[in-house]
Coordinates of C-alpha atoms in Angstrom, one line a residue:
Chain A
M217 CA 68.4 108.1 28.2
I218 CA 66.2 105.3 27.0
T219 CA 65.4 105.5 23.2
G220 CA 64.2 103.2 20.3
E221 CA 62.7 99.8 20.9
K222 CA 63.5 99.9 24.6
L223 CA 61.4 103.1 24.9
I224 CA 58.4 101.4 23.4
L225 CA 58.9 98.4 25.7
S226 CA 59.3 100.7 28.7
I227 CA 56.0 102.6 27.9
A228 CA 54.2 99.3 27.4
L229 CA 55.5 98.0 30.8
I230 CA 54.6 101.0 32.7
S231 CA 51.1 100.9 31.0
A232 CA 50.6 97.3 31.9
V233 CA 51.7 97.8 35.6
T234 CA 49.5 100.9 36.0
F235 CA 46.5 99.0 34.3
L236 CA 47.1 96.0 36.7
T237 CA 47.0 97.9 39.9
R238 CA 43.6 99.5 38.7
A239 CA 42.2 96.1 37.6
F240 CA 43.3 94.4 40.9
P241 CA 40.0 94.7 42.8
F242 CA 37.9 93.6 39.7
I243 CA 40.2 90.6 39.1
L244 CA 39.8 89.5 42.7
F245 CA 36.1 90.2 43.4
D246 CA 34.3 90.8 40.2
K247 CA 32.9 87.2 39.6
N248 CA 29.8 86.7 37.5
G249 CA 26.8 85.6 39.5
R250 CA 28.6 85.8 42.7
K251 CA 28.5 88.8 45.2
P252 CA 31.8 90.1 46.4
P253 CA 32.3 89.3 50.1
D254 CA 30.5 91.3 52.7
I255 CA 33.5 93.2 53.8
I256 CA 34.5 94.3 50.3
L257 CA 30.9 95.7 49.7
Y258 CA 31.1 97.5 53.0
L259 CA 34.6 99.0 52.1
G260 CA 33.3 99.8 48.6
K261 CA 30.4 101.8 50.3
Y262 CA 32.3 103.8 53.0
L263 CA 35.7 104.1 51.4
P264 CA 35.0 106.8 48.9
P265 CA 34.6 109.6 51.5
G266 CA 37.6 108.5 53.4
I267 CA 39.8 108.3 50.3
I268 CA 38.7 111.6 49.0
C269 CA 39.3 113.3 52.4
C270 CA 42.9 111.8 52.1
I271 CA 43.3 113.1 48.5
L272 CA 42.3 116.5 50.0
V273 CA 45.0 116.4 52.6
Y274 CA 47.3 115.4 49.6
C275 CA 46.1 118.5 47.7
F276 CA 47.4 120.7 50.5
K277 CA 50.6 118.9 51.3
D278 CA 53.0 121.5 50.0
M279 CA 51.1 124.5 51.4
G280 CA 53.6 126.7 53.5
F281 CA 52.0 127.9 56.7
T282 CA 55.4 129.2 57.9
R283 CA 56.4 131.5 54.9
V284 CA 54.7 134.2 52.9
P285 CA 52.0 134.1 52.0
Y286 CA 51.1 131.7 54.9
G287 CA 48.6 129.6 52.9
G288 CA 46.5 132.7 52.3
R289 CA 45.5 132.0 48.8
E290 CA 44.5 128.4 49.5
I291 CA 42.4 129.3 52.7
I292 CA 40.6 132.3 50.9
S293 CA 39.8 130.1 47.9
V294 CA 38.8 127.0 50.0
L295 CA 36.5 129.2 52.0
A296 CA 35.0 130.6 48.7
V297 CA 34.3 127.1 47.5
V298 CA 32.9 125.9 50.7
L299 CA 30.7 129.1 51.2
L300 CA 29.5 129.0 47.5
H301 CA 28.6 125.3 47.6
T302 CA 26.9 125.4 50.9
F303 CA 24.7 128.2 49.8
K304 CA 24.3 127.8 46.0
S305 CA 24.8 123.9 45.6
N306 CA 26.1 124.5 42.1
A307 CA 29.2 122.4 41.6
L308 CA 30.4 124.2 38.4
L309 CA 29.9 127.6 40.0
S310 CA 31.7 126.6 43.3
I311 CA 34.7 125.1 41.3
L312 CA 35.0 127.9 38.9
G313 CA 34.5 130.6 41.5
G314 CA 37.2 129.2 43.7
T315 CA 39.6 128.5 40.7
F316 CA 39.1 132.0 39.4
L317 CA 39.8 133.5 42.6
Y318 CA 42.9 131.3 43.3
S319 CA 44.2 132.0 39.8
V320 CA 43.7 135.8 40.1
M321 CA 45.4 135.9 43.4
S322 CA 48.3 133.8 41.9
Y323 CA 48.7 136.3 39.0
L324 CA 48.5 139.4 41.2
F325 CA 50.8 138.5 43.8
F326 CA 53.0 135.7 42.6
T327 CA 54.1 136.3 39.0
Chain B
M108 CA 32.9 102.5 22.9
L109 CA 29.5 101.6 21.4
S110 CA 27.7 102.9 24.5
L111 CA 28.9 106.5 23.8
L112 CA 27.3 106.5 20.3
R113 CA 23.9 105.7 21.8
A114 CA 24.4 108.8 24.2
D115 CA 21.6 111.5 24.1
K116 CA 22.5 115.1 24.1
D117 CA 21.2 115.5 27.8
T118 CA 23.6 112.9 29.0
L119 CA 26.6 114.3 26.9
M120 CA 25.8 117.8 28.5
V121 CA 25.7 116.3 32.1
A122 CA 28.8 114.5 31.5
L123 CA 30.7 117.6 30.1
K124 CA 29.5 119.5 33.2
S125 CA 30.7 116.9 35.7
S126 CA 34.0 116.7 33.8
A127 CA 34.6 120.3 33.5
P128 CA 36.8 120.8 36.7
V129 CA 38.8 117.8 35.5
I130 CA 39.2 119.3 32.1
F131 CA 40.5 122.6 33.9
G132 CA 42.6 120.5 35.9
Y133 CA 44.1 118.0 33.5
I134 CA 44.9 120.4 30.7
P135 CA 47.5 122.3 32.9
T136 CA 48.8 119.3 34.6
G137 CA 49.2 117.3 31.3
F138 CA 50.8 120.4 29.8
I139 CA 53.4 120.2 32.6
F140 CA 54.0 116.6 31.8
G141 CA 54.5 117.6 28.2
V142 CA 56.9 120.1 29.0
L143 CA 58.8 117.8 31.2
I144 CA 59.0 114.9 28.7
A145 CA 60.0 117.3 25.8
S146 CA 62.7 119.0 28.1
A147 CA 64.1 115.5 28.7
G148 CA 64.6 115.1 25.0
Y149 CA 61.7 113.1 23.9
N150 CA 59.4 114.1 21.0
V151 CA 55.6 114.7 20.9
W152 CA 54.9 111.1 20.1
A153 CA 56.5 109.9 23.3
A154 CA 54.3 112.4 25.1
L155 CA 51.1 111.3 23.0
C156 CA 51.8 107.5 23.5
M157 CA 52.6 107.9 27.2
S158 CA 49.4 109.9 28.0
L159 CA 47.3 107.7 25.8
F160 CA 48.5 104.4 27.2
I161 CA 49.9 105.1 30.7
Y162 CA 47.3 107.7 31.8
A163 CA 48.6 108.4 35.3
G164 CA 49.7 111.8 36.7
A165 CA 52.2 111.0 39.3
G166 CA 53.2 107.7 37.4
Q167 CA 54.0 109.6 34.2
Y168 CA 56.1 112.4 36.0
L169 CA 58.0 109.5 37.6
A170 CA 58.4 107.8 34.3
V171 CA 60.0 110.9 32.7
S172 CA 62.9 110.8 35.4
M173 CA 63.1 106.9 34.9
L174 CA 63.4 107.1 31.1
A175 CA 65.9 110.0 31.2
S176 CA 68.2 108.2 33.7
G177 CA 67.9 104.9 31.9
A178 CA 66.4 102.9 34.7
S179 CA 66.2 99.0 34.5
F180 CA 62.8 97.3 33.5
F181 CA 62.9 95.7 37.0
D182 CA 63.0 99.2 38.7
M183 CA 60.5 100.7 36.3
A184 CA 58.0 97.9 37.2
I185 CA 58.5 98.3 41.1
M186 CA 58.5 102.0 41.1
T187 CA 55.3 102.2 38.9
F188 CA 53.6 99.7 41.2
L189 CA 54.4 101.6 44.4
I190 CA 53.4 105.0 43.0
N191 CA 50.1 103.5 41.8
S192 CA 49.4 101.3 44.6
K193 CA 46.6 103.5 46.1
H194 CA 44.6 102.3 43.0
L195 CA 44.5 98.8 44.6
F196 CA 41.5 100.0 46.4
Y197 CA 39.7 102.3 44.1
G198 CA 37.8 99.6 42.1
L199 CA 36.3 98.3 45.2
S200 CA 33.6 100.9 45.0
L201 CA 32.9 100.5 41.4
I202 CA 32.6 96.7 40.8
E203 CA 28.8 96.9 41.0
A204 CA 28.5 100.0 39.0
Y205 CA 30.8 98.7 36.1
K206 CA 29.1 95.5 35.8
V207 CA 26.9 96.9 33.0
Y208 CA 29.9 97.1 30.7
G209 CA 31.0 94.2 28.4
I210 CA 34.4 94.5 26.8
Q211 CA 34.4 98.3 27.4
K212 CA 35.0 97.5 31.0
L213 CA 38.5 97.1 30.3
Y214 CA 38.8 100.9 29.2
M215 CA 36.7 101.9 32.3
I216 CA 39.1 100.3 34.5
F217 CA 42.2 101.5 32.5
S218 CA 40.9 105.1 32.9
L219 CA 40.1 105.1 36.5
T220 CA 42.4 107.9 37.7
D221 CA 41.9 109.7 41.0
E222 CA 39.8 112.5 39.6
T223 CA 37.6 110.1 37.4
Y224 CA 37.1 107.9 40.6
A225 CA 36.0 110.9 42.5
I226 CA 33.4 111.8 39.9
M227 CA 32.1 108.3 39.6
T228 CA 31.6 107.7 43.4
N229 CA 30.1 111.2 43.8
P230 CA 26.5 110.5 44.9
R231 CA 24.2 112.1 42.2
D232 CA 20.9 112.0 40.8
Y233 CA 20.9 110.0 37.5
S234 CA 17.2 110.8 36.6
G235 CA 16.9 111.8 32.9
V236 CA 20.5 110.6 32.4
N237 CA 21.7 107.4 30.7
K238 CA 24.2 106.2 33.4
K239 CA 26.1 103.8 31.4
A240 CA 26.9 106.4 28.6
Y241 CA 27.3 109.0 31.3
M242 CA 30.2 107.1 33.0
A243 CA 31.7 106.0 29.7
L244 CA 31.7 109.7 28.5
V245 CA 33.2 111.2 31.9
S246 CA 36.1 108.4 31.4
V247 CA 36.7 109.4 27.8
I248 CA 36.4 113.3 28.3
D249 CA 38.8 113.1 31.3
H250 CA 41.3 111.0 29.3
A251 CA 41.1 113.2 26.2
A252 CA 41.7 116.4 28.4
W253 CA 44.9 114.7 29.8
V254 CA 46.2 113.8 26.3
T255 CA 45.4 117.1 24.9
G256 CA 47.3 118.8 27.7
S257 CA 50.2 116.6 27.3
V258 CA 50.6 117.0 23.6
L259 CA 50.1 120.9 23.8
G260 CA 53.0 120.9 26.5
A261 CA 55.3 118.8 24.3
I262 CA 54.6 121.0 21.3
F263 CA 54.9 124.3 23.0
T264 CA 58.0 123.5 24.8
G265 CA 60.8 125.8 23.5
I266 CA 58.4 127.8 21.3
I267 CA 56.6 130.0 23.8
E268 CA 56.8 130.6 27.6
F269 CA 53.5 129.9 29.0
E270 CA 52.6 128.9 32.6
P271 CA 48.9 128.3 33.4
V272 CA 49.1 129.7 36.9
G273 CA 46.8 128.4 39.3
L274 CA 44.2 126.7 37.2
D275 CA 45.1 123.2 38.6
F276 CA 43.3 124.6 41.8
A277 CA 40.2 123.4 39.9
M278 CA 40.9 119.7 41.0
T279 CA 41.3 120.8 44.6
A280 CA 38.0 122.5 44.3
L281 CA 36.4 119.5 42.7
F282 CA 37.4 117.3 45.7
I283 CA 36.0 120.0 48.2
V284 CA 32.8 120.0 46.4
I285 CA 32.5 116.1 46.4
V286 CA 33.4 115.9 50.1
I287 CA 30.4 118.5 50.8
E288 CA 28.1 116.5 48.6
Q289 CA 29.2 113.2 50.4
F290 CA 28.9 114.8 53.5
R291 CA 25.2 115.6 52.9
S292 CA 24.4 112.1 51.7
Y293 CA 26.1 110.0 54.3
K294 CA 24.4 109.9 57.6
T295 CA 27.7 108.5 59.4
K296 CA 30.5 111.1 59.5
V297 CA 33.1 108.5 60.6
P298 CA 34.7 107.8 57.2
F299 CA 35.4 111.6 56.7
I300 CA 37.1 111.8 59.9
A301 CA 39.0 108.6 59.4
G302 CA 40.1 109.5 56.0
G303 CA 41.1 113.2 57.0
L304 CA 42.9 112.2 60.1
S305 CA 44.6 109.3 58.4
G306 CA 45.9 111.7 55.6
L307 CA 47.1 114.2 58.2
F308 CA 48.8 111.7 60.2
V309 CA 50.8 110.3 57.3
C310 CA 51.6 114.0 56.1
L311 CA 52.8 115.0 59.4
F312 CA 54.6 111.9 60.9
I313 CA 55.5 109.4 57.9
N314 CA 55.9 110.9 54.5
K315 CA 53.9 113.5 52.7
G316 CA 54.6 111.8 49.4
Q317 CA 52.8 108.6 50.7
I318 CA 49.6 110.1 52.0
L319 CA 47.4 108.4 49.4
L320 CA 48.8 105.0 49.9
F321 CA 49.3 104.8 53.7
G322 CA 46.5 107.1 54.3
T323 CA 44.0 104.8 52.4
L324 CA 45.4 101.8 54.2
L325 CA 45.0 103.4 57.6
T326 CA 41.6 104.6 56.5
V327 CA 40.7 100.9 55.7
I328 CA 42.0 99.7 59.0
I329 CA 40.0 102.3 60.9
L330 CA 36.8 101.5 58.8
I331 CA 37.1 97.8 59.6
I332 CA 37.5 98.5 63.3
F333 CA 34.5 100.8 63.5
R334 CA 32.3 98.8 61.2
K335 CA 29.5 98.2 63.8
K336 CA 29.4 101.9 64.7
I337 CA 29.5 103.2 61.1
E338 CA 26.6 100.8 60.0
A339 CA 24.6 101.6 63.1
D340 CA 24.8 105.4 62.4
D341 CA 24.0 105.1 58.7
N342 CA 21.0 103.0 59.3
R343 CA 19.5 105.0 62.2

């Protein structure tokens, strides 16, 4: 177990590495008065939907289709969010509605 | 954060509303981090410092096991880089938007987590909102929620048994809502298909722990290959 001075250094090191990965595109392409290369602007525009679809897959990576409850909670809650948002277009309502449903199902059936 | 002090009430309310799902998500997931670090034998100050200065979900969960097992500095740097490498791409979409910041840009970049990135890149109507203050407020609110959850988790470990069941679904719901809104605003649907299929491919055939890094890389490659089609679709 790391303690004392080495603990402080470790936290500083992990913080620095984390910051540098986030700063990477800014260090490379954020030059004053100069536009980033065309391909970077292109990726910057079209990457967000791609990345967020990836994150969505990641959110469901541990869902079990082959064991009880066969991903039932997730499927019902996702449907609720999609339907609420398609017809009501109120982000907070969709998110709270889906989360409430998921949370209630979790309490009722899994605790 | 001077721009925050100039935020009007409307901007603050809009920022709180956008951040609400992240607050619901970060308090329980931060809480879990607090429980983990406290159970590994560290005190609340370690939890506070880590969430304040590192501010990365998966990175901090990993840090707990590296600290507890006494990993070397070299291993810590490499492992932290690998688990955060998805972030290498996030800033690409925000270079222009963050140009308005001076020294505060350092904080904006530091606080660019998955969830904050999703809110920042979510197409929205900024009329009646001070965009600069809005983005700074969202960053600070999300960070504060994460720190609060972590500290609570560390404090409550061993005192009471409490498990916030299912509340972290708020973050999944947030991402679904953002995908729907992006789907409405982009004429081309190729990036969605590219990202979803890349993620599924990595999940099923490579390693589900690496969905974000390899999925993003694969998406970048597909986007470059289909550039002509995507730009043609979008400018129809």
